[in-house]
């Protein structure tokens, strides 16, 4: 089924470990985004990408790395996970500077 | 820095009542969004407001935008239990390569019988 998917949906990892969250969309949208959702903060933009090989920082990029070698994939890597990165992560995509469509989310717990 | 404030943060209302959620933002923007989120779920787009005076309605929800006041409202008419969810407004800023969204903290709506 077409759309935007995220994997894994749930992840528990230990402090200091590297973890990668995957995002895949089948619409060939140019723009892709990563947000984190924390109670009391709404959603905050981590990184975004306007096209393959073009990425830029959002509001809270520290501790995260992204890449986009293919239009349909936008992985988010936590290089050395910390407890403060426990959150729900949402990926989104957009065909233009217009409406963003959100994936189902990944709930990440760092112990 | 763009700041987006929503109020109230939590709203408990009886079925059949009317209420309004407010979204204030601090700098000029070219578009504003309203999203709905059910517990444990993703965000569902409700409305996109593109210009001053824009009003959109879907069922019991109506959204409006006043760009001069930097204010958007989401009005709920004759609430029903199915409207229980968290509602977010998000303000867009175009940066040349993408439209970045800044979200409000959300309003958790609970509609009681």
mmCIF file of C-alpha atoms in Angstrom, chain A residues 31 33 35 37 40-43 45 48 50 57 90 97-100 102-104, chain B residues 31 33 35 37 41-43 45 48 50 88 95 97-101 103-105:
data_model
loop_
_atom_site.group_PDB
_atom_site.id
_atom_site.type_symbol
_atom_site.label_atom_id
_atom_site.label_comp_id
_atom_site.label_asym_id
_atom_site.label_seq_id
_atom_site.Cartn_x
_atom_site.Cartn_y
_atom_site.Cartn_z
ATOM 1 C CA UNK A 31 10.552 17.028 0.856
ATOM 2 C CA UNK A 33 11.093 15.820 7.591
ATOM 3 C CA UNK A 35 10.114 15.545 14.128
ATOM 4 C CA UNK A 37 7.138 14.724 19.972
ATOM 5 C CA UNK A 40 4.580 19.857 26.675
ATOM 6 C CA UNK A 41 6.515 20.644 23.482
ATOM 7 C CA UNK A 42 4.266 19.566 20.657
ATOM 8 C CA UNK A 43 6.326 18.447 17.675
ATOM 9 C CA UNK A 45 11.654 19.680 13.757
ATOM 10 C CA UNK A 48 14.566 18.135 6.855
ATOM 11 C CA UNK A 50 14.434 19.167 0.080
ATOM 12 C CA UNK A 57 19.022 21.328 10.361
ATOM 13 C CA UNK A 90 7.545 11.203 13.325
ATOM 14 C CA UNK A 97 6.166 23.650 0.316
ATOM 15 C CA UNK A 98 2.605 22.815 1.193
ATOM 16 C CA UNK A 99 0.967 20.000 3.080
ATOM 17 C CA UNK A 100 2.990 17.467 5.018
ATOM 18 C CA UNK A 102 2.975 12.117 8.613
ATOM 19 C CA UNK A 103 4.095 8.566 9.169
ATOM 20 C CA UNK A 104 2.797 6.379 12.010
ATOM 21 C CA UNK B 31 0.142 29.493 6.050
ATOM 22 C CA UNK B 33 -2.354 24.189 9.655
ATOM 23 C CA UNK B 35 -3.964 18.705 12.878
ATOM 24 C CA UNK B 37 -3.982 13.361 16.847
ATOM 25 C CA UNK B 41 -1.633 7.621 16.521
ATOM 26 C CA UNK B 42 -0.138 9.862 13.892
ATOM 27 C CA UNK B 43 -1.245 13.345 12.917
ATOM 28 C CA UNK B 45 -4.494 17.026 8.648
ATOM 29 C CA UNK B 48 -4.816 24.466 5.757
ATOM 30 C CA UNK B 50 -3.624 30.274 3.374
ATOM 31 C CA UNK B 88 -2.351 21.013 17.117
ATOM 32 C CA UNK B 95 13.015 28.884 3.974
ATOM 33 C CA UNK B 97 14.159 24.996 0.082
ATOM 34 C CA UNK B 98 11.331 23.785 2.296
ATOM 35 C CA UNK B 99 8.413 24.872 4.405
ATOM 36 C CA UNK B 100 9.291 24.369 8.053
ATOM 37 C CA UNK B 101 6.462 23.881 10.530
ATOM 38 C CA UNK B 103 3.875 23.445 16.204
ATOM 39 C CA UNK B 104 1.906 24.629 19.166
ATOM 40 C CA UNK B 105 1.972 22.463 22.281
#
